PDB file of C-alpha atoms in Angstrom:
ATOM      1  CA  MET A   1      80.963 135.998  21.478  1.00  0.00           C
ATOM      2  CA  LYS A   2      82.041 136.891  25.041  1.00  0.00           C
ATOM      3  CA  ARG A   3      79.334 139.549  25.156  1.00  0.00           C
ATOM      4  CA  LEU A   4      76.757 136.965  23.997  1.00  0.00           C
ATOM      5  CA  ASN A   5      77.905 134.483  26.652  1.00  0.00           C
ATOM      6  CA  LYS A   6      77.593 137.130  29.339  1.00  0.00           C
ATOM      7  CA  LEU A   7      74.115 137.990  28.094  1.00  0.00           C
ATOM      8  CA  CYS A   8      73.083 134.315  28.189  1.00  0.00           C
ATOM      9  CA  LEU A   9      74.484 133.913  31.681  1.00  0.00           C
ATOM     10  CA  GLY A  10      72.652 137.036  32.729  1.00  0.00           C
ATOM     11  CA  VAL A  11      69.377 135.400  31.764  1.00  0.00           C
ATOM     12  CA  PHE A  12      70.134 131.772  32.683  1.00  0.00           C
ATOM     13  CA  VAL A  13      71.558 132.285  36.182  1.00  0.00           C
ATOM     14  CA  PRO A  14      68.554 134.217  37.565  1.00  0.00           C
ATOM     15  CA  LEU A  15      66.257 131.544  36.129  1.00  0.00           C
ATOM     16  CA  MET A  16      68.266 128.824  37.882  1.00  0.00           C
ATOM     17  CA  ILE A  17      68.177 130.736  41.153  1.00  0.00           C
ATOM     18  CA  LEU A  18      64.428 131.192  40.808  1.00  0.00           C
ATOM     19  CA  SER A  19      63.998 127.496  40.051  1.00  0.00           C
ATOM     20  CA  PHE A  20      66.077 126.352  43.010  1.00  0.00           C
ATOM     21  CA  SER A  21      64.311 128.872  45.214  1.00  0.00           C
ATOM     22  CA  SER A  22      60.937 127.477  44.110  1.00  0.00           C
ATOM     23  CA  CYS A  23      62.043 123.879  44.758  1.00  0.00           C
ATOM     24  CA  GLY A  24      63.440 124.889  48.130  1.00  0.00           C
ATOM     25  CA  GLU A  25      60.203 126.622  49.020  1.00  0.00           C
ATOM     26  CA  PHE A  26      58.117 123.561  48.190  1.00  0.00           C
ATOM     27  CA  THR A  27      60.426 121.196  50.094  1.00  0.00           C
ATOM     28  CA  ARG A  28      60.366 123.475  53.127  1.00  0.00           C
ATOM     29  CA  VAL A  29      56.576 123.652  53.122  1.00  0.00           C
ATOM     30  CA  GLN A  30      56.184 119.926  52.480  1.00  0.00           C
ATOM     31  CA  LYS A  31      58.345 119.092  55.524  1.00  0.00           C
ATOM     32  CA  SER A  32      56.548 121.585  57.730  1.00  0.00           C
ATOM     33  CA  THR A  33      54.171 120.443  60.473  1.00  0.00           C
ATOM     34  CA  ASN A  34      52.135 123.627  60.043  1.00  0.00           C
ATOM     35  CA  THR A  35      48.920 122.480  58.345  1.00  0.00           C
ATOM     36  CA  ALA A  36      47.675 126.019  57.766  1.00  0.00           C
ATOM     37  CA  LEU A  37      50.923 126.848  55.949  1.00  0.00           C
ATOM     38  CA  LYS A  38      50.578 123.741  53.781  1.00  0.00           C
ATOM     39  CA  TYR A  39      47.002 124.650  52.952  1.00  0.00           C
ATOM     40  CA  ASP A  40      47.952 128.204  51.957  1.00  0.00           C
ATOM     41  CA  TYR A  41      50.686 126.953  49.649  1.00  0.00           C
ATOM     42  CA  ALA A  42      48.473 124.185  48.297  1.00  0.00           C
ATOM     43  CA  LYS A  43      45.925 126.824  47.238  1.00  0.00           C
ATOM     44  CA  LYS A  44      48.725 128.882  45.728  1.00  0.00           C
ATOM     45  CA  TYR A  45      50.010 125.948  43.646  1.00  0.00           C
ATOM     46  CA  TYR A  46      46.456 124.945  42.775  1.00  0.00           C
ATOM     47  CA  ASN A  47      45.684 128.421  41.405  1.00  0.00           C
ATOM     48  CA  GLN A  48      48.943 128.301  39.459  1.00  0.00           C
ATOM     49  CA  LYS A  49      47.856 124.912  38.036  1.00  0.00           C
ATOM     50  CA  LYS A  50      50.886 123.208  39.529  1.00  0.00           C
ATOM     51  CA  TRP A  51      48.781 120.125  40.114  1.00  0.00           C
ATOM     52  CA  SER A  52      51.461 117.759  41.366  1.00  0.00           C
ATOM     53  CA  LYS A  53      52.733 120.112  44.050  1.00  0.00           C
ATOM     54  CA  ALA A  54      49.221 121.042  45.096  1.00  0.00           C
ATOM     55  CA  ALA A  55      48.238 117.382  45.406  1.00  0.00           C
ATOM     56  CA  ASP A  56      51.309 116.486  47.473  1.00  0.00           C
ATOM     57  CA  LEU A  57      50.416 119.147  50.046  1.00  0.00           C
ATOM     58  CA  LEU A  58      46.675 118.562  49.977  1.00  0.00           C
ATOM     59  CA  VAL A  59      47.002 114.927  51.056  1.00  0.00           C
ATOM     60  CA  ASP A  60      48.145 116.057  54.512  1.00  0.00           C
ATOM     61  CA  VAL A  61      45.647 118.928  54.637  1.00  0.00           C
ATOM     62  CA  VAL A  62      42.663 116.685  53.879  1.00  0.00           C
ATOM     63  CA  SER A  63      43.414 114.301  56.727  1.00  0.00           C
ATOM     64  CA  ALA A  64      44.077 117.140  59.194  1.00  0.00           C
ATOM     65  CA  TYR A  65      40.944 119.131  58.313  1.00  0.00           C
ATOM     66  CA  ASP A  66      38.583 116.169  57.877  1.00  0.00           C
ATOM     67  CA  GLY A  67      34.969 117.099  58.614  1.00  0.00           C
ATOM     68  CA  THR A  68      35.518 120.853  58.344  1.00  0.00           C
ATOM     69  CA  ASN A  69      34.746 123.383  55.620  1.00  0.00           C
ATOM     70  CA  GLU A  70      38.461 123.583  54.897  1.00  0.00           C
ATOM     71  CA  GLY A  71      38.583 119.808  54.682  1.00  0.00           C
ATOM     72  CA  ALA A  72      35.778 119.772  52.125  1.00  0.00           C
ATOM     73  CA  GLN A  73      37.496 122.361  49.962  1.00  0.00           C
ATOM     74  CA  ALA A  74      40.857 120.640  50.268  1.00  0.00           C
ATOM     75  CA  LEU A  75      39.306 117.290  49.312  1.00  0.00           C
ATOM     76  CA  PHE A  76      37.701 118.756  46.209  1.00  0.00           C
ATOM     77  CA  MET A  77      40.976 120.434  45.240  1.00  0.00           C
ATOM     78  CA  LEU A  78      42.819 117.145  45.692  1.00  0.00           C
ATOM     79  CA  GLY A  79      40.286 115.448  43.415  1.00  0.00           C
ATOM     80  CA  GLU A  80      40.682 118.151  40.788  1.00  0.00           C
ATOM     81  CA  SER A  81      44.490 118.078  41.011  1.00  0.00           C
ATOM     82  CA  SER A  82      44.417 114.308  40.516  1.00  0.00           C
ATOM     83  CA  LEU A  83      41.982 114.624  37.613  1.00  0.00           C
ATOM     84  CA  GLN A  84      44.219 117.161  35.896  1.00  0.00           C
ATOM     85  CA  GLN A  85      47.099 114.684  36.168  1.00  0.00           C
ATOM     86  CA  ALA A  86      44.964 111.936  34.600  1.00  0.00           C
ATOM     87  CA  GLN A  87      44.952 109.989  37.869  1.00  0.00           C
ATOM     88  CA  GLY A  88      41.394 108.816  37.382  1.00  0.00           C
ATOM     89  CA  GLU A  89      41.072 106.328  40.236  1.00  0.00           C
ATOM     90  CA  THR A  90      42.448 108.744  42.824  1.00  0.00           C
ATOM     91  CA  ALA A  91      40.302 111.585  41.491  1.00  0.00           C
ATOM     92  CA  ALA A  92      37.141 109.465  41.531  1.00  0.00           C
ATOM     93  CA  GLU A  93      37.817 108.341  45.092  1.00  0.00           C
ATOM     94  CA  CYS A  94      38.293 111.951  46.239  1.00  0.00           C
ATOM     95  CA  PHE A  95      35.117 113.169  44.567  1.00  0.00           C
ATOM     96  CA  ARG A  96      33.099 110.210  45.892  1.00  0.00           C
ATOM     97  CA  ARG A  97      34.406 110.871  49.366  1.00  0.00           C
ATOM     98  CA  TYR A  98      33.433 114.515  48.986  1.00  0.00           C
ATOM     99  CA  TYR A  99      29.791 113.955  48.051  1.00  0.00           C
ATOM    100  CA  ASN A 100      29.394 111.183  50.628  1.00  0.00           C
ATOM    101  CA  THR A 101      31.012 113.132  53.478  1.00  0.00           C
ATOM    102  CA  TYR A 102      29.656 116.547  52.493  1.00  0.00           C
ATOM    103  CA  PRO A 103      26.358 115.778  50.668  1.00  0.00           C
ATOM    104  CA  LYS A 104      25.196 119.369  51.141  1.00  0.00           C
ATOM    105  CA  GLY A 105      28.573 120.887  50.383  1.00  0.00           C
ATOM    106  CA  PRO A 106      28.749 123.750  47.875  1.00  0.00           C
ATOM    107  CA  GLN A 107      30.498 121.527  45.311  1.00  0.00           C
ATOM    108  CA  ALA A 108      28.528 118.306  45.848  1.00  0.00           C
ATOM    109  CA  GLU A 109      26.960 118.442  42.376  1.00  0.00           C
ATOM    110  CA  GLU A 110      30.261 119.119  40.676  1.00  0.00           C
ATOM    111  CA  ALA A 111      31.925 116.384  42.724  1.00  0.00           C
ATOM    112  CA  ARG A 112      29.363 113.809  41.523  1.00  0.00           C
ATOM    113  CA  TYR A 113      29.840 114.984  37.959  1.00  0.00           C
ATOM    114  CA  LYS A 114      33.631 114.824  38.146  1.00  0.00           C
ATOM    115  CA  ALA A 115      33.586 111.419  39.816  1.00  0.00           C
ATOM    116  CA  GLY A 116      31.804 110.220  36.679  1.00  0.00           C
ATOM    117  CA  VAL A 117      34.279 112.035  34.438  1.00  0.00           C
ATOM    118  CA  ALA A 118      37.198 110.444  36.284  1.00  0.00           C
ATOM    119  CA  MET A 119      35.763 106.951  35.857  1.00  0.00           C
ATOM    120  CA  TYR A 120      34.956 107.695  32.215  1.00  0.00           C
ATOM    121  CA  MET A 121      38.618 108.611  31.691  1.00  0.00           C
ATOM    122  CA  ILE A 122      39.896 105.263  32.953  1.00  0.00           C
ATOM    123  CA  SER A 123      37.377 103.140  31.073  1.00  0.00           C
ATOM    124  CA  PRO A 124      39.613 100.799  29.010  1.00  0.00           C
ATOM    125  CA  GLU A 125      39.360  99.799  25.361  1.00  0.00           C
ATOM    126  CA  ALA A 126      36.619  97.344  24.464  1.00  0.00           C
ATOM    127  CA  LYS A 127      38.903  94.302  24.276  1.00  0.00           C
ATOM    128  CA  LEU A 128      39.815  94.585  27.966  1.00  0.00           C
ATOM    129  CA  ASP A 129      37.862  93.921  31.164  1.00  0.00           C
ATOM    130  CA  GLN A 130      35.044  96.464  31.430  1.00  0.00           C
ATOM    131  CA  ASN A 131      34.554  96.635  35.200  1.00  0.00           C
ATOM    132  CA  ALA A 132      35.666 100.279  35.231  1.00  0.00           C
ATOM    133  CA  THR A 133      33.206 101.039  32.422  1.00  0.00           C
ATOM    134  CA  TYR A 134      30.304  99.603  34.430  1.00  0.00           C
ATOM    135  CA  MET A 135      31.399 101.672  37.427  1.00  0.00           C
ATOM    136  CA  ALA A 136      31.538 104.790  35.251  1.00  0.00           C
ATOM    137  CA  LEU A 137      28.038 104.100  33.914  1.00  0.00           C
ATOM    138  CA  GLN A 138      26.709 103.727  37.445  1.00  0.00           C
ATOM    139  CA  GLU A 139      28.385 106.951  38.557  1.00  0.00           C
ATOM    140  CA  LEU A 140      27.009 108.925  35.615  1.00  0.00           C
ATOM    141  CA  GLN A 141      23.514 107.451  35.882  1.00  0.00           C
ATOM    142  CA  ASN A 142      23.441 108.307  39.576  1.00  0.00           C
ATOM    143  CA  PHE A 143      24.418 111.862  38.715  1.00  0.00           C
ATOM    144  CA  ILE A 144      21.421 112.269  36.394  1.00  0.00           C
ATOM    145  CA  GLU A 145      19.114 110.854  39.061  1.00  0.00           C
ATOM    146  CA  TYR A 146      20.402 113.320  41.632  1.00  0.00           C
ATOM    147  CA  TYR A 147      20.608 116.322  39.297  1.00  0.00           C
ATOM    148  CA  PRO A 148      18.180 115.838  36.375  1.00  0.00           C
ATOM    149  CA  GLN A 149      18.247 119.547  35.517  1.00  0.00           C
ATOM    150  CA  SER A 150      22.005 120.004  35.809  1.00  0.00           C
ATOM    151  CA  GLU A 151      23.982 122.060  33.331  1.00  0.00           C
ATOM    152  CA  TYR A 152      26.221 119.011  32.965  1.00  0.00           C
ATOM    153  CA  ARG A 153      23.376 116.718  31.868  1.00  0.00           C
ATOM    154  CA  LYS A 154      24.053 116.804  28.114  1.00  0.00           C
ATOM    155  CA  GLU A 155      27.730 116.073  28.584  1.00  0.00           C
ATOM    156  CA  VAL A 156      26.910 113.249  30.993  1.00  0.00           C
ATOM    157  CA  GLU A 157      24.451 111.749  28.508  1.00  0.00           C
ATOM    158  CA  MET A 158      27.092 111.850  25.779  1.00  0.00           C
ATOM    159  CA  MET A 159      29.513 109.982  28.030  1.00  0.00           C
ATOM    160  CA  LEU A 160      26.808 107.431  28.846  1.00  0.00           C
ATOM    161  CA  PHE A 161      26.153 106.775  25.152  1.00  0.00           C
ATOM    162  CA  GLU A 162      29.862 106.391  24.446  1.00  0.00           C
ATOM    163  CA  LEU A 163      30.331 103.931  27.289  1.00  0.00           C
ATOM    164  CA  GLN A 164      27.275 101.926  26.247  1.00  0.00           C
ATOM    165  CA  ASP A 165      28.597 101.796  22.695  1.00  0.00           C
ATOM    166  CA  LYS A 166      31.895 100.502  24.040  1.00  0.00           C
ATOM    167  CA  LEU A 167      30.097  97.701  25.882  1.00  0.00           C
ATOM    168  CA  SER A 168      28.017  96.887  22.811  1.00  0.00           C
ATOM    169  CA  TYR A 169      31.165  96.785  20.693  1.00  0.00           C
ATOM    170  CA  LYS A 170      32.698  94.325  23.145  1.00  0.00           C
ATOM    171  CA  GLU A 171      29.621  92.131  22.620  1.00  0.00           C
ATOM    172  CA  TYR A 172      30.029  92.531  18.869  1.00  0.00           C
ATOM    173  CA  LEU A 173      33.627  91.316  19.121  1.00  0.00           C
ATOM    174  CA  ALA A 174      32.418  88.298  21.077  1.00  0.00           C
ATOM    175  CA  ALA A 175      29.696  87.544  18.519  1.00  0.00           C
ATOM    176  CA  LYS A 176      32.191  87.990  15.673  1.00  0.00           C
ATOM    177  CA  LEU A 177      34.578  85.575  17.367  1.00  0.00           C
ATOM    178  CA  TYR A 178      31.854  82.934  17.552  1.00  0.00           C
ATOM    179  CA  TYR A 179      31.065  83.535  13.892  1.00  0.00           C
ATOM    180  CA  ASP A 180      34.710  83.169  12.889  1.00  0.00           C
ATOM    181  CA  MET A 181      34.937  79.875  14.804  1.00  0.00           C
ATOM    182  CA  GLY A 182      32.144  78.470  12.632  1.00  0.00           C
ATOM    183  CA  MET A 183      31.417  74.815  13.338  1.00  0.00           C
ATOM    184  CA  TYR A 184      34.618  74.273  15.299  1.00  0.00           C
ATOM    185  CA  LEU A 185      33.782  72.052  18.287  1.00  0.00           C
ATOM    186  CA  GLY A 186      30.097  72.760  17.874  1.00  0.00           C
ATOM    187  CA  ASN A 187      27.622  75.215  16.378  1.00  0.00           C
ATOM    188  CA  ASN A 188      29.260  78.562  17.068  1.00  0.00           C
ATOM    189  CA  TYR A 189      26.981  80.282  14.545  1.00  0.00           C
ATOM    190  CA  GLN A 190      24.110  79.850  16.993  1.00  0.00           C
ATOM    191  CA  SER A 191      26.229  81.374  19.772  1.00  0.00           C
ATOM    192  CA  ALA A 192      26.998  84.334  17.494  1.00  0.00           C
ATOM    193  CA  ILE A 193      23.285  84.853  16.840  1.00  0.00           C
ATOM    194  CA  VAL A 194      22.339  84.644  20.526  1.00  0.00           C
ATOM    195  CA  THR A 195      25.133  87.019  21.571  1.00  0.00           C
ATOM    196  CA  ALA A 196      24.199  89.562  18.894  1.00  0.00           C
ATOM    197  CA  ASN A 197      20.480  89.411  19.704  1.00  0.00           C
ATOM    198  CA  ASN A 198      21.133  89.881  23.411  1.00  0.00           C
ATOM    199  CA  ALA A 199      23.364  92.862  22.676  1.00  0.00           C
ATOM    200  CA  LEU A 200      20.596  94.483  20.610  1.00  0.00           C
ATOM    201  CA  LYS A 201      18.206  94.025  23.527  1.00  0.00           C
ATOM    202  CA  ASP A 202      20.678  95.449  26.036  1.00  0.00           C
ATOM    203  CA  PHE A 203      21.845  98.299  23.792  1.00  0.00           C
ATOM    204  CA  PRO A 204      18.958  99.113  21.417  1.00  0.00           C
ATOM    205  CA  TYR A 205      20.415 102.495  20.432  1.00  0.00           C
ATOM    206  CA  THR A 206      23.959 101.331  19.756  1.00  0.00           C
ATOM    207  CA  LYS A 207      25.717 102.748  16.721  1.00  0.00           C
ATOM    208  CA  TYR A 208      26.673  99.158  15.872  1.00  0.00           C
ATOM    209  CA  ARG A 209      23.089  98.041  15.155  1.00  0.00           C
ATOM    210  CA  GLU A 210      23.776  97.457  11.476  1.00  0.00           C
ATOM    211  CA  GLU A 211      26.892  95.408  12.255  1.00  0.00           C
ATOM    212  CA  PHE A 212      24.877  93.236  14.618  1.00  0.00           C
ATOM    213  CA  GLN A 213      22.052  92.752  12.128  1.00  0.00           C
ATOM    214  CA  ILE A 214      24.281  91.766   9.230  1.00  0.00           C
ATOM    215  CA  LEU A 215      26.245  89.426  11.497  1.00  0.00           C
ATOM    216  CA  ILE A 216      22.996  87.733  12.524  1.00  0.00           C
ATOM    217  CA  LEU A 217      22.077  87.345   8.849  1.00  0.00           C
ATOM    218  CA  ARG A 218      25.486  85.912   7.953  1.00  0.00           C
ATOM    219  CA  ALA A 219      25.499  83.520  10.911  1.00  0.00           C
ATOM    220  CA  SER A 220      21.951  82.368  10.196  1.00  0.00           C
ATOM    221  CA  TYR A 221      22.886  81.651   6.587  1.00  0.00           C
ATOM    222  CA  LYS A 222      26.022  79.717   7.548  1.00  0.00           C
ATOM    223  CA  GLU A 223      24.094  77.794  10.182  1.00  0.00           C
ATOM    224  CA  ALA A 224      21.445  76.804   7.638  1.00  0.00           C
ATOM    225  CA  LEU A 225      24.055  75.555   5.172  1.00  0.00           C
ATOM    226  CA  ASN A 226      25.672  73.429   7.885  1.00  0.00           C
ATOM    227  CA  SER A 227      22.441  72.007   9.285  1.00  0.00           C
ATOM    228  CA  VAL A 228      21.271  68.423   9.194  1.00  0.00           C
ATOM    229  CA  GLU A 229      18.814  67.809   6.373  1.00  0.00           C
ATOM    230  CA  SER A 230      15.759  67.819   8.615  1.00  0.00           C
ATOM    231  CA  ARG A 231      16.471  71.384   9.745  1.00  0.00           C
ATOM    232  CA  VAL A 232      17.766  72.963   6.542  1.00  0.00           C
ATOM    233  CA  GLN A 233      14.450  74.265   5.205  1.00  0.00           C
ATOM    234  CA  SER A 234      13.259  75.818   8.463  1.00  0.00           C
ATOM    235  CA  ARG A 235      16.594  77.540   8.912  1.00  0.00           C
ATOM    236  CA  LEU A 236      16.643  78.783   5.324  1.00  0.00           C
ATOM    237  CA  ARG A 237      13.272  80.405   5.962  1.00  0.00           C
ATOM    238  CA  ASN A 238      14.688  81.929   9.095  1.00  0.00           C
ATOM    239  CA  VAL A 239      17.515  83.419   7.006  1.00  0.00           C
ATOM    240  CA  SER A 240      14.890  84.921   4.706  1.00  0.00           C
ATOM    241  CA  ASP A 241      13.219  86.532   7.730  1.00  0.00           C
ATOM    242  CA  ARG A 242      16.559  87.854   8.906  1.00  0.00           C
ATOM    243  CA  TYR A 243      17.125  89.406   5.504  1.00  0.00           C
ATOM    244  CA  PHE A 244      13.884  91.377   5.737  1.00  0.00           C
ATOM    245  CA  THR A 245      14.724  92.425   9.303  1.00  0.00           C
ATOM    246  CA  TYR A 246      17.992  93.882   8.045  1.00  0.00           C
ATOM    247  CA  ILE A 247      16.685  95.459   4.840  1.00  0.00           C
ATOM    248  CA  ASN A 248      13.645  97.031   6.520  1.00  0.00           C
ATOM    249  CA  GLU A 249      15.844  98.746   9.097  1.00  0.00           C
ATOM    250  CA  PHE A 250      18.656  99.612   6.684  1.00  0.00           C
ATOM    251  CA  PRO A 251      17.115  99.905   3.199  1.00  0.00           C
ATOM    252  CA  GLU A 252      20.249 101.651   1.956  1.00  0.00           C
ATOM    253  CA  GLY A 253      22.666 100.010   4.370  1.00  0.00           C
ATOM    254  CA  LYS A 254      26.340  99.515   3.629  1.00  0.00           C
ATOM    255  CA  TYR A 255      25.823  95.739   3.541  1.00  0.00           C
ATOM    256  CA  LYS A 256      22.791  95.891   1.254  1.00  0.00           C
ATOM    257  CA  LYS A 257      24.438  94.079  -1.684  1.00  0.00           C
ATOM    258  CA  GLU A 258      25.748  91.300   0.543  1.00  0.00           C
ATOM    259  CA  ALA A 259      22.319  90.892   2.167  1.00  0.00           C
ATOM    260  CA  GLU A 260      20.629  90.701  -1.247  1.00  0.00           C
ATOM    261  CA  GLN A 261      23.106  88.074  -2.437  1.00  0.00           C
ATOM    262  CA  ILE A 262      22.405  85.934   0.623  1.00  0.00           C
ATOM    263  CA  TYR A 263      18.662  86.320   0.107  1.00  0.00           C
ATOM    264  CA  LYS A 264      18.957  85.352  -3.551  1.00  0.00           C
ATOM    265  CA  LYS A 265      20.926  82.206  -2.712  1.00  0.00           C
ATOM    266  CA  VAL A 266      18.536  81.262   0.081  1.00  0.00           C
ATOM    267  CA  SER A 267      15.474  81.826  -2.094  1.00  0.00           C
ATOM    268  CA  SER A 268      16.844  79.383  -4.660  1.00  0.00           C
ATOM    269  CA  LEU A 269      17.324  76.736  -1.980  1.00  0.00           C
ATOM    270  CA  ILE A 270      13.968  77.019  -0.235  1.00  0.00           C
ATOM    271  CA  ASN A 271      11.534  74.261  -1.137  1.00  0.00           C
ATOM    272  CA  ASN A 272       8.282  76.130  -1.614  1.00  0.00           C
ATOM    273  CA  ASP A 273       6.323  72.902  -1.687  1.00  0.00           C
ATOM    274  CA  LEU A 274       6.923  72.345   2.020  1.00  0.00           C
TER     275      LEU A 274
END
């Protein structure tokens, strides 16, 4: 047991010394007024993927070397270090500053790409405010305009589609909420239809197209059933049209049976003499 304890101490103590030495080294460099020294150590930590330490040193380097080649490189490294720590807003700001300050810099294309990636990372779930999502879309669309032949184009397009689907899903949630409210304090079925139709115009390639179309059919049907007598027949015919819109686009859709049931009920209620 004593021999084992000695062996453990023989391994543990050097590791502790190395750890304290490393911490002491970083603290010493961080407190230094020598910018060149900070930059050298920042590159060292950056290459070792010690992102937090690299970022802490690079903040001072960027401001000291602003407008120089070293400043450009340090700014990009700070953006990358922030990105690797999932600090999207800071990373995006660094990359934007890079391509605006150094538009012909060697990493201008990558900086535009990573600014979009950073904003994509902080885009929130659909239920929340989507300001960051709109900013991410703008960043990524600008990238494609600047670099239409870029090697990053396919990845950027995938991110664009995902963000657009998120926005369309938010609209679906809004339309669904109107539908669920029914006739409470007014005709919310009409609001559901308008919201869904607008979403289909804004996001024609959304993966939620079928959900929007069936929601429009459901809302149209409910609206017809709750209409005043003078409008019932015209709205029932509108439901019939909505059925064909859905079934023509999704002949084997997952809501096919429900759509057919609605159509059957509506057909029995339509006065063909009118």
